[in-house]
Amino acid sequence: MNDVKVPDLRPFKDFLGESARFQAPAFNDPIRWNNRVVNNLIYYQSNYFLTAIVVFLIVGCLHPIQMILGLGSVAAAFAGFIYLSENKRQVRRFKQDHTFLCVLAILAVGYFIVYIFGSLLVFLWGVALPLAVIFIHASLRLRNIKNKYSSTAESFGLKRTPMGVLLTALGQEQEVRS
């Protein structure tokens, strides 16, 4: 990961301004659409990261308590999952020895989930909205010469970026090379 370089922010004029060109993707050609999205994700990755942070913060500012509760709930769920997956024998023994407590815990967690459901939705909205905005921009933004050059340099390994590493981990390396 030492050779990964975070690219500079692209100018607003190029990202959304007057020099930006947008067109609906060819829905009947998913390979070209995927290629456009992947290449735009690589070229505008710093702008997308900043956009995601800004949109997440806007949702968080509109509903701060619910966002914090939702974030805490998701973190607690992940922590619980990790703990239970690593300590199966101890959990199984506890369930056998303390059946009544386990039933109460299940009911309490169920009540907590129903009570926190609105906060979870706000948190998920705070995560999903930036992803949707990024996907829509990457789908509609037409590529330019700089974009094509940058994507080609990334695909040949001349420079590695965080988005290139992420896309490779998600199995998009063939599309990055095209």
PDB file of C-alpha atoms in Angstrom:
ATOM      1  CA  MET A   1       0.000   0.000   0.000  1.00  0.00           C
ATOM      2  CA  ASN A   2       3.027   2.295   0.141  1.00  0.00           C
ATOM      3  CA  ASP A   3       2.890   2.827  -3.602  1.00  0.00           C
ATOM      4  CA  VAL A   4      -0.742   4.014  -3.521  1.00  0.00           C
ATOM      5  CA  LYS A   5      -1.031   7.701  -4.392  1.00  0.00           C
ATOM      6  CA  VAL A   6      -4.114   9.788  -3.640  1.00  0.00           C
ATOM      7  CA  PRO A   7      -4.837  11.897  -6.719  1.00  0.00           C
ATOM      8  CA  ASP A   8      -5.538  15.627  -6.588  1.00  0.00           C
ATOM      9  CA  LEU A   9      -9.051  17.038  -6.611  1.00  0.00           C
ATOM     10  CA  ARG A  10     -10.269  17.679 -10.130  1.00  0.00           C
ATOM     11  CA  PRO A  11     -11.365  21.271 -10.784  1.00  0.00           C
ATOM     12  CA  PHE A  12     -15.027  22.063 -10.185  1.00  0.00           C
ATOM     13  CA  LYS A  13     -15.248  23.242 -13.805  1.00  0.00           C
ATOM     14  CA  ASP A  14     -14.266  19.751 -14.938  1.00  0.00           C
ATOM     15  CA  PHE A  15     -16.339  17.907 -12.314  1.00  0.00           C
ATOM     16  CA  LEU A  16     -19.649  19.774 -12.578  1.00  0.00           C
ATOM     17  CA  GLY A  17     -18.963  23.111 -14.274  1.00  0.00           C
ATOM     18  CA  GLU A  18     -19.357  24.327 -17.825  1.00  0.00           C
ATOM     19  CA  SER A  19     -16.742  22.008 -19.341  1.00  0.00           C
ATOM     20  CA  ALA A  20     -18.441  18.921 -17.887  1.00  0.00           C
ATOM     21  CA  ARG A  21     -20.483  16.956 -20.421  1.00  0.00           C
ATOM     22  CA  PHE A  22     -23.277  14.659 -19.323  1.00  0.00           C
ATOM     23  CA  GLN A  23     -25.283  12.124 -21.283  1.00  0.00           C
ATOM     24  CA  ALA A  24     -27.491   9.205 -20.353  1.00  0.00           C
ATOM     25  CA  PRO A  25     -25.556   5.927 -20.533  1.00  0.00           C
ATOM     26  CA  ALA A  26     -26.303   3.275 -23.103  1.00  0.00           C
ATOM     27  CA  PHE A  27     -28.550   1.089 -20.955  1.00  0.00           C
ATOM     28  CA  ASN A  28     -28.653  -1.569 -23.672  1.00  0.00           C
ATOM     29  CA  ASP A  29     -24.835  -1.930 -23.513  1.00  0.00           C
ATOM     30  CA  PRO A  30     -23.959  -2.708 -19.879  1.00  0.00           C
ATOM     31  CA  ILE A  31     -20.270  -3.288 -20.697  1.00  0.00           C
ATOM     32  CA  ARG A  32     -19.818   0.274 -22.008  1.00  0.00           C
ATOM     33  CA  TRP A  33     -21.843   1.653 -19.088  1.00  0.00           C
ATOM     34  CA  ASN A  34     -19.715  -0.291 -16.591  1.00  0.00           C
ATOM     35  CA  ASN A  35     -16.563   0.915 -18.336  1.00  0.00           C
ATOM     36  CA  ARG A  36     -17.725   4.541 -18.096  1.00  0.00           C
ATOM     37  CA  VAL A  37     -18.591   4.200 -14.404  1.00  0.00           C
ATOM     38  CA  VAL A  38     -15.304   2.495 -13.496  1.00  0.00           C
ATOM     39  CA  ASN A  39     -13.197   5.021 -15.403  1.00  0.00           C
ATOM     40  CA  ASN A  40     -15.062   7.964 -13.885  1.00  0.00           C
ATOM     41  CA  LEU A  41     -14.677   6.443 -10.416  1.00  0.00           C
ATOM     42  CA  ILE A  42     -10.928   6.281 -10.967  1.00  0.00           C
ATOM     43  CA  TYR A  43     -10.585   9.756 -12.490  1.00  0.00           C
ATOM     44  CA  TYR A  44     -12.838  11.661 -10.049  1.00  0.00           C
ATOM     45  CA  GLN A  45     -12.128   9.577  -6.936  1.00  0.00           C
ATOM     46  CA  SER A  46     -10.968  12.486  -4.774  1.00  0.00           C
ATOM     47  CA  ASN A  47     -14.010  14.526  -5.791  1.00  0.00           C
ATOM     48  CA  TYR A  48     -16.282  11.556  -5.043  1.00  0.00           C
ATOM     49  CA  PHE A  49     -14.693  11.034  -1.641  1.00  0.00           C
ATOM     50  CA  LEU A  50     -15.219  14.696  -0.777  1.00  0.00           C
ATOM     51  CA  THR A  51     -18.803  14.546  -2.106  1.00  0.00           C
ATOM     52  CA  ALA A  52     -19.549  11.494   0.040  1.00  0.00           C
ATOM     53  CA  ILE A  53     -18.213  13.227   3.156  1.00  0.00           C
ATOM     54  CA  VAL A  54     -20.208  16.408   2.468  1.00  0.00           C
ATOM     55  CA  VAL A  55     -23.488  14.549   1.812  1.00  0.00           C
ATOM     56  CA  PHE A  56     -22.950  12.314   4.871  1.00  0.00           C
ATOM     57  CA  LEU A  57     -22.318  15.410   7.010  1.00  0.00           C
ATOM     58  CA  ILE A  58     -25.407  17.166   5.618  1.00  0.00           C
ATOM     59  CA  VAL A  59     -27.595  14.200   6.547  1.00  0.00           C
ATOM     60  CA  GLY A  60     -25.833  14.081   9.921  1.00  0.00           C
ATOM     61  CA  CYS A  61     -26.478  17.786  10.525  1.00  0.00           C
ATOM     62  CA  LEU A  62     -30.150  17.443   9.614  1.00  0.00           C
ATOM     63  CA  HIS A  63     -30.652  14.550  12.070  1.00  0.00           C
ATOM     64  CA  PRO A  64     -27.627  14.495  14.415  1.00  0.00           C
ATOM     65  CA  ILE A  65     -29.079  12.422  17.273  1.00  0.00           C
ATOM     66  CA  GLN A  66     -30.561   9.834  14.942  1.00  0.00           C
ATOM     67  CA  MET A  67     -27.314   9.641  12.964  1.00  0.00           C
ATOM     68  CA  ILE A  68     -25.287   9.057  16.131  1.00  0.00           C
ATOM     69  CA  LEU A  69     -27.765   6.440  17.391  1.00  0.00           C
ATOM     70  CA  GLY A  70     -27.785   4.723  13.991  1.00  0.00           C
ATOM     71  CA  LEU A  71     -23.996   4.732  13.793  1.00  0.00           C
ATOM     72  CA  GLY A  72     -23.782   3.355  17.343  1.00  0.00           C
ATOM     73  CA  SER A  73     -26.330   0.637  16.540  1.00  0.00           C
ATOM     74  CA  VAL A  74     -24.464  -0.474  13.443  1.00  0.00           C
ATOM     75  CA  ALA A  75     -21.159  -0.443  15.328  1.00  0.00           C
ATOM     76  CA  ALA A  76     -22.707  -2.456  18.175  1.00  0.00           C
ATOM     77  CA  ALA A  77     -24.153  -4.966  15.714  1.00  0.00           C
ATOM     78  CA  PHE A  78     -20.749  -5.438  14.073  1.00  0.00           C
ATOM     79  CA  ALA A  79     -19.017  -5.736  17.446  1.00  0.00           C
ATOM     80  CA  GLY A  80     -21.616  -8.274  18.592  1.00  0.00           C
ATOM     81  CA  PHE A  81     -21.245 -10.280  15.408  1.00  0.00           C
ATOM     82  CA  ILE A  82     -17.464 -10.365  15.737  1.00  0.00           C
ATOM     83  CA  TYR A  83     -17.632 -11.331  19.410  1.00  0.00           C
ATOM     84  CA  LEU A  84     -20.187 -14.091  18.786  1.00  0.00           C
ATOM     85  CA  SER A  85     -18.316 -15.464  15.790  1.00  0.00           C
ATOM     86  CA  GLU A  86     -15.070 -15.706  17.777  1.00  0.00           C
ATOM     87  CA  ASN A  87     -16.537 -17.089  21.017  1.00  0.00           C
ATOM     88  CA  LYS A  88     -19.020 -19.729  19.837  1.00  0.00           C
ATOM     89  CA  ARG A  89     -18.325 -22.257  22.569  1.00  0.00           C
ATOM     90  CA  GLN A  90     -18.676 -19.734  25.386  1.00  0.00           C
ATOM     91  CA  VAL A  91     -21.883 -18.323  23.901  1.00  0.00           C
ATOM     92  CA  ARG A  92     -23.376 -21.794  23.474  1.00  0.00           C
ATOM     93  CA  ARG A  93     -22.563 -22.668  27.113  1.00  0.00           C
ATOM     94  CA  PHE A  94     -24.047 -19.358  28.317  1.00  0.00           C
ATOM     95  CA  LYS A  95     -27.252 -20.040  26.347  1.00  0.00           C
ATOM     96  CA  GLN A  96     -27.587 -23.473  27.961  1.00  0.00           C
ATOM     97  CA  ASP A  97     -26.847 -22.256  31.485  1.00  0.00           C
ATOM     98  CA  HIS A  98     -28.919 -19.051  31.376  1.00  0.00           C
ATOM     99  CA  THR A  99     -31.906 -19.710  29.105  1.00  0.00           C
ATOM    100  CA  PHE A 100     -34.157 -17.120  30.779  1.00  0.00           C
ATOM    101  CA  LEU A 101     -31.546 -14.375  30.437  1.00  0.00           C
ATOM    102  CA  CYS A 102     -31.081 -15.236  26.773  1.00  0.00           C
ATOM    103  CA  VAL A 103     -34.826 -14.947  26.115  1.00  0.00           C
ATOM    104  CA  LEU A 104     -34.872 -11.576  27.898  1.00  0.00           C
ATOM    105  CA  ALA A 105     -31.837 -10.455  25.897  1.00  0.00           C
ATOM    106  CA  ILE A 106     -33.518 -11.450  22.620  1.00  0.00           C
ATOM    107  CA  LEU A 107     -36.658  -9.534  23.578  1.00  0.00           C
ATOM    108  CA  ALA A 108     -34.607  -6.494  24.651  1.00  0.00           C
ATOM    109  CA  VAL A 109     -32.597  -6.520  21.429  1.00  0.00           C
ATOM    110  CA  GLY A 110     -35.807  -6.869  19.417  1.00  0.00           C
ATOM    111  CA  TYR A 111     -37.340  -3.897  21.246  1.00  0.00           C
ATOM    112  CA  PHE A 112     -34.128  -1.918  20.777  1.00  0.00           C
ATOM    113  CA  ILE A 113     -34.130  -2.625  17.035  1.00  0.00           C
ATOM    114  CA  VAL A 114     -37.736  -1.472  16.710  1.00  0.00           C
ATOM    115  CA  TYR A 115     -36.974   1.618  18.825  1.00  0.00           C
ATOM    116  CA  ILE A 116     -33.797   2.466  16.886  1.00  0.00           C
ATOM    117  CA  PHE A 117     -35.227   1.594  13.460  1.00  0.00           C
ATOM    118  CA  GLY A 118     -35.744   5.258  12.503  1.00  0.00           C
ATOM    119  CA  SER A 119     -32.175   6.087  13.483  1.00  0.00           C
ATOM    120  CA  LEU A 120     -30.893   3.115  11.487  1.00  0.00           C
ATOM    121  CA  LEU A 121     -32.798   4.360   8.459  1.00  0.00           C
ATOM    122  CA  VAL A 122     -31.279   7.843   8.847  1.00  0.00           C
ATOM    123  CA  PHE A 123     -27.789   6.340   9.104  1.00  0.00           C
ATOM    124  CA  LEU A 124     -28.355   4.065   6.108  1.00  0.00           C
ATOM    125  CA  TRP A 125     -29.759   7.038   4.185  1.00  0.00           C
ATOM    126  CA  GLY A 126     -26.588   8.950   5.113  1.00  0.00           C
ATOM    127  CA  VAL A 127     -24.517   6.142   3.593  1.00  0.00           C
ATOM    128  CA  ALA A 128     -26.732   5.278   0.608  1.00  0.00           C
ATOM    129  CA  LEU A 129     -27.371   8.838  -0.584  1.00  0.00           C
ATOM    130  CA  PRO A 130     -23.686   9.656  -1.229  1.00  0.00           C
ATOM    131  CA  LEU A 131     -23.237   6.323  -3.004  1.00  0.00           C
ATOM    132  CA  ALA A 132     -26.274   7.040  -5.183  1.00  0.00           C
ATOM    133  CA  VAL A 133     -25.034  10.552  -6.024  1.00  0.00           C
ATOM    134  CA  ILE A 134     -21.604   9.183  -6.938  1.00  0.00           C
ATOM    135  CA  PHE A 135     -23.066   6.389  -9.076  1.00  0.00           C
ATOM    136  CA  ILE A 136     -25.387   8.781 -10.918  1.00  0.00           C
ATOM    137  CA  HIS A 137     -22.554  11.218 -11.653  1.00  0.00           C
ATOM    138  CA  ALA A 138     -20.212   8.408 -12.745  1.00  0.00           C
ATOM    139  CA  SER A 139     -22.934   7.022 -15.024  1.00  0.00           C
ATOM    140  CA  LEU A 140     -23.854  10.316 -16.653  1.00  0.00           C
ATOM    141  CA  ARG A 141     -20.448  12.025 -16.939  1.00  0.00           C
ATOM    142  CA  LEU A 142     -18.851  11.585 -20.347  1.00  0.00           C
ATOM    143  CA  ARG A 143     -15.128  10.858 -20.382  1.00  0.00           C
ATOM    144  CA  ASN A 144     -12.596  13.369 -21.674  1.00  0.00           C
ATOM    145  CA  ILE A 145      -8.987  12.959 -22.854  1.00  0.00           C
ATOM    146  CA  LYS A 146      -7.501  13.469 -19.373  1.00  0.00           C
ATOM    147  CA  ASN A 147      -9.920  10.910 -17.965  1.00  0.00           C
ATOM    148  CA  LYS A 148      -8.933   8.340 -20.587  1.00  0.00           C
ATOM    149  CA  TYR A 149      -5.214   8.947 -20.011  1.00  0.00           C
ATOM    150  CA  SER A 150      -5.545   8.685 -16.234  1.00  0.00           C
ATOM    151  CA  SER A 151      -7.524   5.453 -16.469  1.00  0.00           C
ATOM    152  CA  THR A 152      -4.982   3.977 -18.869  1.00  0.00           C
ATOM    153  CA  ALA A 153      -2.096   4.886 -16.551  1.00  0.00           C
ATOM    154  CA  GLU A 154      -3.943   3.294 -13.625  1.00  0.00           C
ATOM    155  CA  SER A 155      -4.697   0.113 -15.567  1.00  0.00           C
ATOM    156  CA  PHE A 156      -1.072  -0.405 -16.603  1.00  0.00           C
ATOM    157  CA  GLY A 157       0.125   0.071 -13.044  1.00  0.00           C
ATOM    158  CA  LEU A 158       1.961   3.320 -13.723  1.00  0.00           C
ATOM    159  CA  LYS A 159       0.173   4.768 -10.701  1.00  0.00           C
ATOM    160  CA  ARG A 160      -1.971   3.091  -8.072  1.00  0.00           C
ATOM    161  CA  THR A 161      -4.801   4.942  -6.403  1.00  0.00           C
ATOM    162  CA  PRO A 162      -7.197   4.020  -3.572  1.00  0.00           C
ATOM    163  CA  MET A 163     -10.119   3.641  -5.992  1.00  0.00           C
ATOM    164  CA  GLY A 164      -8.038   1.391  -8.267  1.00  0.00           C
ATOM    165  CA  VAL A 165      -7.166  -0.812  -5.288  1.00  0.00           C
ATOM    166  CA  LEU A 166     -10.836  -0.912  -4.218  1.00  0.00           C
ATOM    167  CA  LEU A 167     -12.082  -1.739  -7.726  1.00  0.00           C
ATOM    168  CA  THR A 168      -9.481  -4.488  -8.074  1.00  0.00           C
ATOM    169  CA  ALA A 169     -10.605  -5.929  -4.724  1.00  0.00           C
ATOM    170  CA  LEU A 170     -14.208  -5.864  -6.001  1.00  0.00           C
ATOM    171  CA  GLY A 171     -13.226  -7.810  -9.119  1.00  0.00           C
ATOM    172  CA  GLN A 172     -13.345  -4.934 -11.604  1.00  0.00           C
ATOM    173  CA  GLU A 173      -9.728  -5.234 -12.779  1.00  0.00           C
ATOM    174  CA  GLN A 174     -10.723  -6.368 -16.282  1.00  0.00           C
ATOM    175  CA  GLU A 175     -12.925  -3.312 -16.737  1.00  0.00           C
ATOM    176  CA  VAL A 176     -10.189  -1.010 -15.443  1.00  0.00           C
ATOM    177  CA  ARG A 177      -7.834  -2.313 -18.125  1.00  0.00           C
ATOM    178  CA  SER A 178     -10.292  -1.777 -20.985  1.00  0.00           C
TER     179      SER A 178
END
